[in-house]
mmCIF file of C-alpha atoms and ligand atoms in Angstrom:
data_model
loop_
_atom_site.group_PDB
_atom_site.id
_atom_site.type_symbol
_atom_site.label_atom_id
_atom_site.label_comp_id
_atom_site.label_asym_id
_atom_site.label_seq_id
_atom_site.Cartn_x
_atom_site.Cartn_y
_atom_site.Cartn_z
ATOM 1 C CA MET A 7 -40.461 -26.937 -38.664
ATOM 2 C CA ILE A 8 -41.945 -27.379 -42.176
ATOM 3 C CA GLU A 9 -39.627 -28.916 -44.748
ATOM 4 C CA VAL A 10 -40.513 -28.900 -48.447
ATOM 5 C CA ALA A 11 -38.070 -30.513 -50.819
ATOM 6 C CA GLY A 12 -38.135 -30.735 -54.565
ATOM 7 C CA LEU A 13 -42.000 -30.701 -54.998
ATOM 8 C CA HIS A 14 -43.294 -31.164 -58.495
ATOM 9 C CA LYS A 15 -46.945 -30.937 -59.391
ATOM 10 C CA ARG A 16 -48.805 -30.801 -62.660
ATOM 11 C CA PHE A 17 -52.483 -30.088 -63.317
ATOM 12 C CA GLY A 18 -52.887 -31.265 -66.881
ATOM 13 C CA ALA A 19 -50.701 -28.932 -69.019
ATOM 14 C CA THR A 20 -50.065 -26.549 -66.003
ATOM 15 C CA LYS A 21 -46.902 -26.946 -64.087
ATOM 16 C CA ALA A 22 -48.012 -25.709 -60.605
ATOM 17 C CA LEU A 23 -44.937 -26.744 -58.740
ATOM 18 C CA ASP A 24 -41.571 -27.081 -60.328
ATOM 19 C CA GLY A 25 -39.068 -28.106 -57.760
ATOM 20 C CA MET A 26 -40.376 -26.109 -54.732
ATOM 21 C CA SER A 27 -38.007 -26.353 -51.777
ATOM 22 C CA PHE A 28 -37.861 -24.410 -48.551
ATOM 23 C CA THR A 29 -37.822 -24.708 -44.697
ATOM 24 C CA VAL A 30 -39.993 -22.907 -42.245
ATOM 25 C CA ARG A 31 -38.179 -22.480 -38.979
ATOM 26 C CA PRO A 32 -39.506 -22.186 -35.448
ATOM 27 C CA GLY A 33 -39.505 -18.717 -33.736
ATOM 28 C CA GLN A 34 -40.127 -16.632 -36.846
ATOM 29 C CA VAL A 35 -42.783 -15.564 -39.235
ATOM 30 C CA THR A 36 -41.848 -16.750 -42.759
ATOM 31 C CA GLY A 37 -43.716 -14.826 -45.532
ATOM 32 C CA PHE A 38 -44.477 -16.957 -48.632
ATOM 33 C CA VAL A 39 -44.817 -14.440 -51.417
ATOM 34 C CA GLY A 40 -45.237 -14.483 -55.161
ATOM 35 C CA PRO A 41 -47.707 -13.416 -57.785
ATOM 36 C CA ASN A 42 -51.078 -15.140 -58.274
ATOM 37 C CA GLY A 43 -50.727 -18.553 -59.641
ATOM 38 C CA SER A 44 -47.059 -19.022 -58.529
ATOM 39 C CA GLY A 45 -47.865 -22.221 -56.553
ATOM 40 C CA LYS A 46 -48.389 -20.983 -52.958
ATOM 41 C CA SER A 47 -51.732 -22.560 -52.297
ATOM 42 C CA THR A 48 -50.755 -25.755 -54.119
ATOM 43 C CA THR A 49 -47.652 -26.057 -51.861
ATOM 44 C CA MET A 50 -49.724 -25.605 -48.747
ATOM 45 C CA ARG A 51 -52.274 -28.092 -49.931
ATOM 46 C CA VAL A 52 -49.486 -30.605 -50.586
ATOM 47 C CA ILE A 53 -48.007 -29.998 -47.057
ATOM 48 C CA LEU A 54 -51.487 -30.749 -45.632
ATOM 49 C CA GLY A 55 -51.999 -33.860 -47.760
ATOM 50 C CA LEU A 56 -54.924 -32.367 -49.617
ATOM 51 C CA ASP A 57 -53.013 -32.576 -52.926
ATOM 52 C CA ALA A 58 -50.500 -35.319 -53.807
ATOM 53 C CA ALA A 59 -47.264 -34.114 -55.336
ATOM 54 C CA ASP A 60 -45.894 -35.943 -58.348
ATOM 55 C CA ARG A 61 -42.494 -35.844 -56.779
ATOM 56 C CA GLY A 62 -40.722 -34.494 -53.751
ATOM 57 C CA LYS A 63 -41.552 -34.476 -50.100
ATOM 58 C CA ALA A 64 -43.246 -32.279 -47.599
ATOM 59 C CA LEU A 65 -42.818 -32.875 -43.836
ATOM 60 C CA VAL A 66 -44.247 -31.110 -40.775
ATOM 61 C CA GLY A 67 -42.315 -31.709 -37.544
ATOM 62 C CA GLY A 68 -40.305 -34.209 -39.534
ATOM 63 C CA ARG A 69 -43.330 -36.368 -40.543
ATOM 64 C CA PRO A 70 -45.685 -36.490 -43.526
ATOM 65 C CA TYR A 71 -49.031 -34.678 -42.449
ATOM 66 C CA ALA A 72 -51.016 -37.875 -43.434
ATOM 67 C CA THR A 73 -49.270 -39.916 -40.708
ATOM 68 C CA LEU A 74 -50.342 -37.564 -37.880
ATOM 69 C CA ARG A 75 -53.056 -38.991 -35.676
ATOM 70 C CA THR A 76 -54.237 -35.673 -34.119
ATOM 71 C CA PRO A 77 -53.019 -33.266 -36.911
ATOM 72 C CA LEU A 78 -54.555 -30.085 -35.370
ATOM 73 C CA LEU A 79 -52.174 -30.561 -32.462
ATOM 74 C CA HIS A 80 -49.195 -30.464 -34.821
ATOM 75 C CA VAL A 81 -50.236 -28.015 -37.512
ATOM 76 C CA GLY A 82 -52.943 -25.266 -37.475
ATOM 77 C CA ALA A 83 -53.923 -24.205 -40.996
ATOM 78 C CA LEU A 84 -56.093 -21.611 -42.541
ATOM 79 C CA LEU A 85 -56.478 -22.303 -46.276
ATOM 80 C CA ASP A 86 -60.050 -21.175 -47.265
ATOM 81 C CA ALA A 87 -62.137 -19.190 -44.797
ATOM 82 C CA ALA A 88 -65.310 -19.827 -46.753
ATOM 83 C CA ALA A 89 -64.915 -23.588 -46.018
ATOM 84 C CA LEU A 90 -67.442 -23.961 -43.180
ATOM 85 C CA GLN A 91 -70.897 -25.273 -42.664
ATOM 86 C CA PRO A 92 -73.081 -22.067 -42.893
ATOM 87 C CA SER A 93 -75.919 -23.298 -40.691
ATOM 88 C CA ARG A 94 -73.583 -24.103 -37.798
ATOM 89 C CA SER A 95 -72.821 -21.485 -35.134
ATOM 90 C CA ALA A 96 -69.144 -20.481 -34.862
ATOM 91 C CA ARG A 97 -68.906 -22.170 -31.551
ATOM 92 C CA ASN A 98 -70.406 -25.454 -32.844
ATOM 93 C CA HIS A 99 -68.184 -25.392 -35.826
ATOM 94 C CA LEU A 100 -65.103 -25.260 -33.455
ATOM 95 C CA LEU A 101 -66.550 -27.836 -31.077
ATOM 96 C CA TRP A 102 -67.055 -30.322 -33.820
ATOM 97 C CA MET A 103 -63.399 -29.799 -34.876
ATOM 98 C CA ALA A 104 -62.196 -29.844 -31.223
ATOM 99 C CA ARG A 105 -63.975 -33.184 -30.390
ATOM 100 C CA SER A 106 -62.327 -34.871 -33.392
ATOM 101 C CA GLN A 107 -58.939 -34.113 -31.834
ATOM 102 C CA GLY A 108 -59.890 -34.894 -28.206
ATOM 103 C CA LEU A 109 -59.961 -31.256 -27.167
ATOM 104 C CA ASP A 110 -62.638 -29.812 -24.873
ATOM 105 C CA ALA A 111 -65.121 -26.957 -25.007
ATOM 106 C CA ARG A 112 -63.021 -24.783 -22.678
ATOM 107 C CA ARG A 113 -60.385 -24.572 -25.450
ATOM 108 C CA VAL A 114 -62.994 -23.637 -27.956
ATOM 109 C CA ASP A 115 -64.060 -20.661 -25.784
ATOM 110 C CA GLU A 116 -60.349 -19.666 -25.342
ATOM 111 C CA VAL A 117 -59.655 -19.455 -29.058
ATOM 112 C CA LEU A 118 -63.007 -17.568 -29.681
ATOM 113 C CA GLU A 119 -61.825 -14.961 -27.127
ATOM 114 C CA THR A 120 -58.329 -14.947 -28.739
ATOM 115 C CA VAL A 121 -59.786 -13.988 -32.197
ATOM 116 C CA GLY A 122 -62.413 -11.645 -30.760
ATOM 117 C CA LEU A 123 -65.480 -13.664 -31.790
ATOM 118 C CA ALA A 124 -66.611 -14.486 -28.267
ATOM 119 C CA GLY A 125 -69.547 -12.153 -28.515
ATOM 120 C CA VAL A 126 -70.911 -13.783 -31.709
ATOM 121 C CA ALA A 127 -69.989 -17.369 -30.923
ATOM 122 C CA ARG A 128 -73.600 -18.526 -31.076
ATOM 123 C CA ARG A 129 -74.412 -16.842 -34.328
ATOM 124 C CA ARG A 130 -74.678 -18.699 -37.606
ATOM 125 C CA ALA A 131 -71.313 -18.724 -39.287
ATOM 126 C CA GLY A 132 -73.055 -18.431 -42.613
ATOM 127 C CA GLY A 133 -74.013 -14.829 -41.810
ATOM 128 C CA PHE A 134 -70.490 -13.805 -40.969
ATOM 129 C CA SER A 135 -68.642 -11.187 -42.985
ATOM 130 C CA LEU A 136 -65.417 -12.305 -44.760
ATOM 131 C CA GLY A 137 -63.362 -10.698 -41.985
ATOM 132 C CA MET A 138 -65.272 -12.676 -39.313
ATOM 133 C CA ARG A 139 -64.817 -15.762 -41.330
ATOM 134 C CA GLN A 140 -61.111 -15.240 -41.471
ATOM 135 C CA ARG A 141 -61.007 -14.866 -37.721
ATOM 136 C CA LEU A 142 -63.008 -18.008 -37.247
ATOM 137 C CA GLY A 143 -60.570 -19.810 -39.610
ATOM 138 C CA ILE A 144 -57.730 -18.463 -37.395
ATOM 139 C CA ALA A 145 -59.494 -19.712 -34.337
ATOM 140 C CA ALA A 146 -59.656 -23.169 -35.916
ATOM 141 C CA ALA A 147 -55.922 -23.136 -36.666
ATOM 142 C CA LEU A 148 -55.068 -22.229 -33.102
ATOM 143 C CA LEU A 149 -57.372 -24.852 -31.535
ATOM 144 C CA GLY A 150 -54.878 -27.563 -31.001
ATOM 145 C CA ASP A 151 -52.234 -24.966 -29.728
ATOM 146 C CA PRO A 152 -49.958 -26.305 -32.554
ATOM 147 C CA PRO A 153 -46.151 -25.599 -32.876
ATOM 148 C CA ILE A 154 -46.670 -25.045 -36.590
ATOM 149 C CA LEU A 155 -49.216 -22.616 -38.199
ATOM 150 C CA MET A 156 -49.847 -22.117 -41.837
ATOM 151 C CA LEU A 157 -52.064 -19.381 -43.229
ATOM 152 C CA ASP A 158 -52.991 -18.698 -46.803
ATOM 153 C CA GLU A 159 -53.666 -14.986 -47.451
ATOM 154 C CA PRO A 160 -54.984 -14.443 -43.934
ATOM 155 C CA VAL A 161 -55.231 -10.658 -44.384
ATOM 156 C CA ASN A 162 -57.744 -11.111 -47.125
ATOM 157 C CA GLY A 163 -61.036 -9.334 -46.104
ATOM 158 C CA LEU A 164 -59.683 -7.811 -43.029
ATOM 159 C CA ASP A 165 -60.025 -4.033 -42.309
ATOM 160 C CA PRO A 166 -56.987 -2.004 -41.192
ATOM 161 C CA GLU A 167 -57.703 -2.700 -37.560
ATOM 162 C CA GLY A 168 -57.933 -6.517 -38.316
ATOM 163 C CA ILE A 169 -54.703 -6.285 -40.350
ATOM 164 C CA MET A 170 -52.957 -4.759 -37.285
ATOM 165 C CA TRP A 171 -54.531 -7.476 -35.140
ATOM 166 C CA ILE A 172 -53.226 -10.366 -37.270
ATOM 167 C CA ARG A 173 -49.761 -8.862 -37.493
ATOM 168 C CA GLY A 174 -49.564 -8.811 -33.683
ATOM 169 C CA LEU A 175 -51.046 -12.203 -33.399
ATOM 170 C CA LEU A 176 -48.611 -13.778 -35.893
ATOM 171 C CA ARG A 177 -45.533 -12.168 -34.394
ATOM 172 C CA GLY A 178 -46.721 -13.249 -30.882
ATOM 173 C CA LEU A 179 -47.091 -16.804 -32.075
ATOM 174 C CA ALA A 180 -43.599 -16.796 -33.512
ATOM 175 C CA ALA A 181 -42.298 -15.203 -30.296
ATOM 176 C CA GLU A 182 -43.688 -18.232 -28.477
ATOM 177 C CA GLY A 183 -41.357 -20.337 -30.641
ATOM 178 C CA ARG A 184 -43.854 -21.496 -33.287
ATOM 179 C CA ALA A 185 -42.990 -21.928 -36.978
ATOM 180 C CA VAL A 186 -45.434 -19.652 -38.856
ATOM 181 C CA LEU A 187 -45.819 -19.684 -42.673
ATOM 182 C CA VAL A 188 -48.005 -16.974 -44.102
ATOM 183 C CA SER A 189 -48.685 -16.404 -47.756
ATOM 184 C CA SER A 190 -49.491 -13.182 -49.592
ATOM 185 C CA HIS A 191 -49.324 -12.109 -53.230
ATOM 186 C CA LEU A 192 -48.589 -8.532 -51.956
ATOM 187 C CA MET A 193 -45.261 -7.743 -50.354
ATOM 188 C CA SER A 194 -46.702 -4.758 -48.535
ATOM 189 C CA GLU A 195 -48.870 -7.057 -46.557
ATOM 190 C CA LEU A 196 -45.929 -8.766 -44.996
ATOM 191 C CA GLU A 197 -44.118 -5.509 -44.067
ATOM 192 C CA GLY A 198 -43.914 -5.498 -40.268
ATOM 193 C CA THR A 199 -44.911 -9.118 -39.979
ATOM 194 C CA ALA A 200 -42.373 -11.454 -41.616
ATOM 195 C CA HIS A 201 -38.908 -12.051 -40.415
ATOM 196 C CA HIS A 202 -37.962 -14.248 -43.253
ATOM 197 C CA LEU A 203 -39.268 -14.414 -46.783
ATOM 198 C CA VAL A 204 -39.514 -17.215 -49.290
ATOM 199 C CA VAL A 205 -40.192 -15.537 -52.664
ATOM 200 C CA VAL A 206 -41.686 -17.710 -55.402
ATOM 201 C CA GLY A 207 -42.536 -17.604 -59.110
ATOM 202 C CA ARG A 208 -43.728 -20.261 -61.423
ATOM 203 C CA GLY A 209 -43.736 -23.053 -58.921
ATOM 204 C CA LYS A 210 -40.263 -22.504 -57.511
ATOM 205 C CA VAL A 211 -38.305 -20.479 -55.083
ATOM 206 C CA ILE A 212 -36.624 -17.364 -56.370
ATOM 207 C CA ALA A 213 -35.269 -16.095 -53.034
ATOM 208 C CA ASP A 214 -34.993 -17.408 -49.504
ATOM 209 C CA THR A 215 -33.792 -14.518 -47.245
ATOM 210 C CA GLY A 216 -34.156 -12.723 -43.986
ATOM 211 C CA VAL A 217 -36.172 -9.511 -44.216
ATOM 212 C CA ALA A 218 -33.451 -7.392 -42.448
ATOM 213 C CA GLU A 219 -30.761 -8.676 -44.777
ATOM 214 C CA LEU A 220 -32.991 -8.005 -47.889
ATOM 215 C CA ILE A 221 -33.729 -4.494 -46.865
ATOM 216 C CA ALA A 222 -30.121 -3.694 -45.952
ATOM 217 C CA ALA A 223 -28.855 -4.954 -49.289
ATOM 218 C CA ALA A 224 -31.542 -2.962 -51.180
ATOM 219 C CA SER A 225 -30.744 0.064 -49.108
ATOM 220 C CA ASN A 226 -27.103 0.001 -49.849
ATOM 221 C CA GLY A 227 -26.062 3.004 -51.935
ATOM 222 C CA ARG A 228 -29.477 4.845 -51.587
ATOM 223 C CA VAL A 229 -28.843 8.466 -50.645
ATOM 224 C CA GLY A 230 -31.038 11.617 -50.787
ATOM 225 C CA VAL A 231 -29.476 15.095 -51.172
ATOM 226 C CA ARG A 232 -31.325 18.480 -50.995
ATOM 227 C CA THR A 233 -29.631 20.989 -53.175
ATOM 228 C CA PRO A 234 -30.467 24.350 -54.930
ATOM 229 C CA GLU A 235 -28.677 23.061 -58.015
ATOM 230 C CA PRO A 236 -30.251 19.645 -58.618
ATOM 231 C CA GLU A 237 -29.280 19.538 -62.315
ATOM 232 C CA ARG A 238 -25.689 20.065 -61.679
ATOM 233 C CA ALA A 239 -25.642 17.713 -58.773
ATOM 234 C CA SER A 240 -27.258 14.919 -60.951
ATOM 235 C CA ALA A 241 -24.759 15.421 -63.664
ATOM 236 C CA ALA A 242 -21.806 15.146 -61.361
ATOM 237 C CA LEU A 243 -23.221 12.147 -59.552
ATOM 238 C CA VAL A 244 -24.099 10.318 -62.764
ATOM 239 C CA GLN A 245 -20.613 10.945 -64.032
ATOM 240 C CA ALA A 246 -19.305 9.418 -60.811
ATOM 241 C CA GLY A 247 -21.147 6.245 -61.708
ATOM 242 C CA GLY A 248 -24.449 6.675 -59.713
ATOM 243 C CA THR A 249 -28.065 7.166 -60.923
ATOM 244 C CA ALA A 250 -29.898 10.269 -59.951
ATOM 245 C CA THR A 251 -33.476 11.324 -60.054
ATOM 246 C CA VAL A 252 -34.828 14.775 -59.162
ATOM 247 C CA ASP A 253 -38.206 15.018 -57.518
ATOM 248 C CA GLY A 254 -39.109 18.616 -58.170
ATOM 249 C CA THR A 255 -38.588 19.882 -54.568
ATOM 250 C CA GLY A 256 -34.799 20.016 -54.890
ATOM 251 C CA LEU A 257 -34.319 16.496 -53.561
ATOM 252 C CA VAL A 258 -32.011 14.385 -55.649
ATOM 253 C CA LYS A 259 -32.268 10.700 -55.074
ATOM 254 C CA ILE A 260 -29.179 8.736 -55.784
ATOM 255 C CA LEU A 261 -28.600 4.970 -56.272
ATOM 256 C CA GLY A 262 -25.239 3.257 -56.402
ATOM 257 C CA LEU A 263 -23.070 5.641 -54.458
ATOM 258 C CA ALA A 264 -22.383 5.530 -50.660
ATOM 259 C CA SER A 265 -23.058 8.873 -48.813
ATOM 260 C CA GLU A 266 -19.357 9.641 -48.190
ATOM 261 C CA ARG A 267 -18.794 9.321 -51.908
ATOM 262 C CA VAL A 268 -21.811 11.620 -52.720
ATOM 263 C CA VAL A 269 -20.373 14.317 -50.399
ATOM 264 C CA ALA A 270 -16.942 14.041 -51.991
ATOM 265 C CA VAL A 271 -18.360 14.253 -55.574
ATOM 266 C CA LEU A 272 -20.494 17.234 -54.833
ATOM 267 C CA GLY A 273 -17.616 18.940 -52.914
ATOM 268 C CA ALA A 274 -15.290 18.390 -55.989
ATOM 269 C CA ALA A 275 -17.830 19.795 -58.370
ATOM 270 C CA GLY A 276 -18.602 22.795 -56.182
ATOM 271 C CA VAL A 277 -22.317 21.977 -55.905
ATOM 272 C CA PRO A 278 -23.840 23.393 -52.623
ATOM 273 C CA PHE A 279 -26.218 21.163 -50.630
ATOM 274 C CA SER A 280 -28.140 21.510 -47.426
ATOM 275 C CA GLU A 281 -29.135 17.993 -46.449
ATOM 276 C CA ILE A 282 -27.823 14.500 -47.063
ATOM 277 C CA ALA A 283 -29.298 11.263 -45.797
ATOM 278 C CA ALA A 284 -28.816 7.528 -46.446
ATOM 279 C CA GLU A 285 -32.281 6.072 -47.147
ATOM 280 C CA ARG A 286 -33.880 2.794 -46.163
ATOM 281 C CA ALA A 287 -35.590 0.888 -48.884
ATOM 282 C CA THR A 288 -39.147 -0.292 -48.223
ATOM 283 C CA LEU A 289 -39.919 -4.001 -48.339
ATOM 284 C CA GLU A 290 -41.841 -3.360 -51.602
ATOM 285 C CA GLU A 291 -38.788 -1.751 -53.136
ATOM 286 C CA ALA A 292 -36.445 -4.435 -51.866
ATOM 287 C CA TYR A 293 -38.814 -6.946 -53.507
ATOM 288 C CA MET A 294 -38.723 -5.158 -56.864
ATOM 289 C CA GLU A 295 -34.909 -5.062 -56.670
ATOM 290 C CA LEU A 296 -34.741 -8.827 -55.783
ATOM 291 C CA THR A 297 -37.087 -9.844 -58.588
ATOM 292 C CA ARG A 298 -35.808 -7.429 -61.301
ATOM 293 C CA SER A 299 -33.279 -9.941 -62.559
ATOM 294 C CA SER A 300 -35.713 -12.821 -62.687
ATOM 295 C CA VAL A 301 -37.190 -12.673 -66.218
ATOM 296 C CA GLU A 302 -39.428 -15.607 -65.443
ATOM 297 C CA PHE A 303 -40.728 -13.867 -62.432
ATOM 298 C CA ARG A 304 -41.484 -10.678 -64.361
ATOM 299 C CA ALA A 305 -43.366 -12.653 -66.994
ATOM 300 C CA GLU A 306 -45.321 -14.268 -64.401
ATOM 301 C CA ALA A 307 -46.188 -11.001 -62.639
ATOM 302 C CA ALA A 308 -47.161 -9.338 -65.831
ATOM 303 C CA ARG A 309 -49.739 -11.956 -66.720
HETATM 304 N N1 ATP B 154 -57.034 -27.983 -58.884
HETATM 305 C C1 ATP B 154 -56.459 -27.386 -59.859
HETATM 306 N N2 ATP B 154 -56.636 -27.701 -61.101
HETATM 307 C C2 ATP B 154 -56.053 -27.153 -62.256
HETATM 308 N N3 ATP B 154 -55.085 -26.202 -62.134
HETATM 309 C C3 ATP B 154 -54.818 -25.851 -60.802
HETATM 310 C C4 ATP B 154 -55.431 -26.410 -59.635
HETATM 311 N N4 ATP B 154 -54.910 -25.837 -58.547
HETATM 312 C C5 ATP B 154 -54.014 -24.936 -58.996
HETATM 313 N N5 ATP B 154 -53.957 -24.958 -60.371
HETATM 314 C C6 ATP B 154 -53.008 -24.135 -61.150
HETATM 315 O O1 ATP B 154 -51.701 -24.212 -60.565
HETATM 316 C C7 ATP B 154 -51.016 -22.954 -60.558
HETATM 317 C C8 ATP B 154 -50.595 -22.586 -59.141
HETATM 318 O O2 ATP B 154 -51.744 -22.225 -58.416
HETATM 319 P P1 ATP B 154 -51.740 -21.768 -56.863
HETATM 320 O O3 ATP B 154 -53.208 -21.609 -56.498
HETATM 321 O O4 ATP B 154 -51.012 -22.825 -56.063
HETATM 322 O O5 ATP B 154 -51.030 -20.393 -56.902
HETATM 323 P P2 ATP B 154 -51.062 -19.296 -55.801
HETATM 324 O O6 ATP B 154 -49.552 -18.833 -55.819
HETATM 325 O O7 ATP B 154 -51.618 -19.772 -54.570
HETATM 326 O O8 ATP B 154 -51.898 -18.213 -56.371
HETATM 327 P P3 ATP B 154 -52.942 -17.198 -55.568
HETATM 328 O O9 ATP B 154 -52.051 -16.023 -55.054
HETATM 329 O O10 ATP B 154 -53.776 -16.779 -56.723
HETATM 330 O O11 ATP B 154 -53.688 -17.897 -54.595
HETATM 331 C C9 ATP B 154 -52.002 -22.023 -61.229
HETATM 332 O O12 ATP B 154 -51.622 -21.922 -62.652
HETATM 333 C C10 ATP B 154 -53.253 -22.676 -61.053
HETATM 334 O O13 ATP B 154 -54.183 -22.261 -62.068
#
């Protein structure tokens, strides 16, 4: 478990963290999402003791990171995939880390296999593509078989196959009971990966919610109707208190009315229709819905 409570951090005039508080629970992937500059990396750096907070606390497994004697056995982190010694081979890079934690070479070979780098393990890491560096960074995070994983924008630089791979990996790690925190500035990157979301803007949490609940709430009152008379249908539905948009193929999309109500309204107005379906919001749409009311968040996102 990761616990962050009331973190404040300033860099000169910039307020990077402004009361950041949340918990990352075991057994699920928690997406840490917000626009660029909203404080995600700073929070992760504070959790790892790389930056000191001005106020507040950050605990991993109930303890401050700095007090852990073999930290890689408690928390695996990928913050900056470029942070490696370019002349060292991938295997030597991991061996060096492993030895510092009392781990052996066998574990290094295991994680190289897990991330798909076994075939290039003896090549200089400096010549690796961004995607390969990401994989090497993930191998390093997995080295100590930690119960907590924290990855800052791990999808960055990965091709579609790599993205699918990392989604499966993160879900698998959570299914093993680990607490997994993964940041992204794009909600779409977390679709199909995160079970839970901590949405941040300007250094604090805007929403802390389950993905399923978020989508269910945003889907409530979204209905699509196919009709030969879209204009009449729209007028009747708007009068009944919904909002309606027509997409040009005769499909009217309605917000704010349940499907039973849509059927009743169209029936009363004598508007024929051939199809009606309740629609499920995408994660991206749910996110927009969630952040619409947050003026601060909008201002931040528009910068
Ligand atoms: N070392 C630093 N010195 C000065 N300002 C900093 C430093 N680190 C972060 N900041 C500022 O703190 C704020 C939060 O940055 P942070 O990198 O934590 O955001 P982020 O959500 O991780 O963004 P991104 O998605 O771009 O990585 C930004 O305004 C950033 O410019």
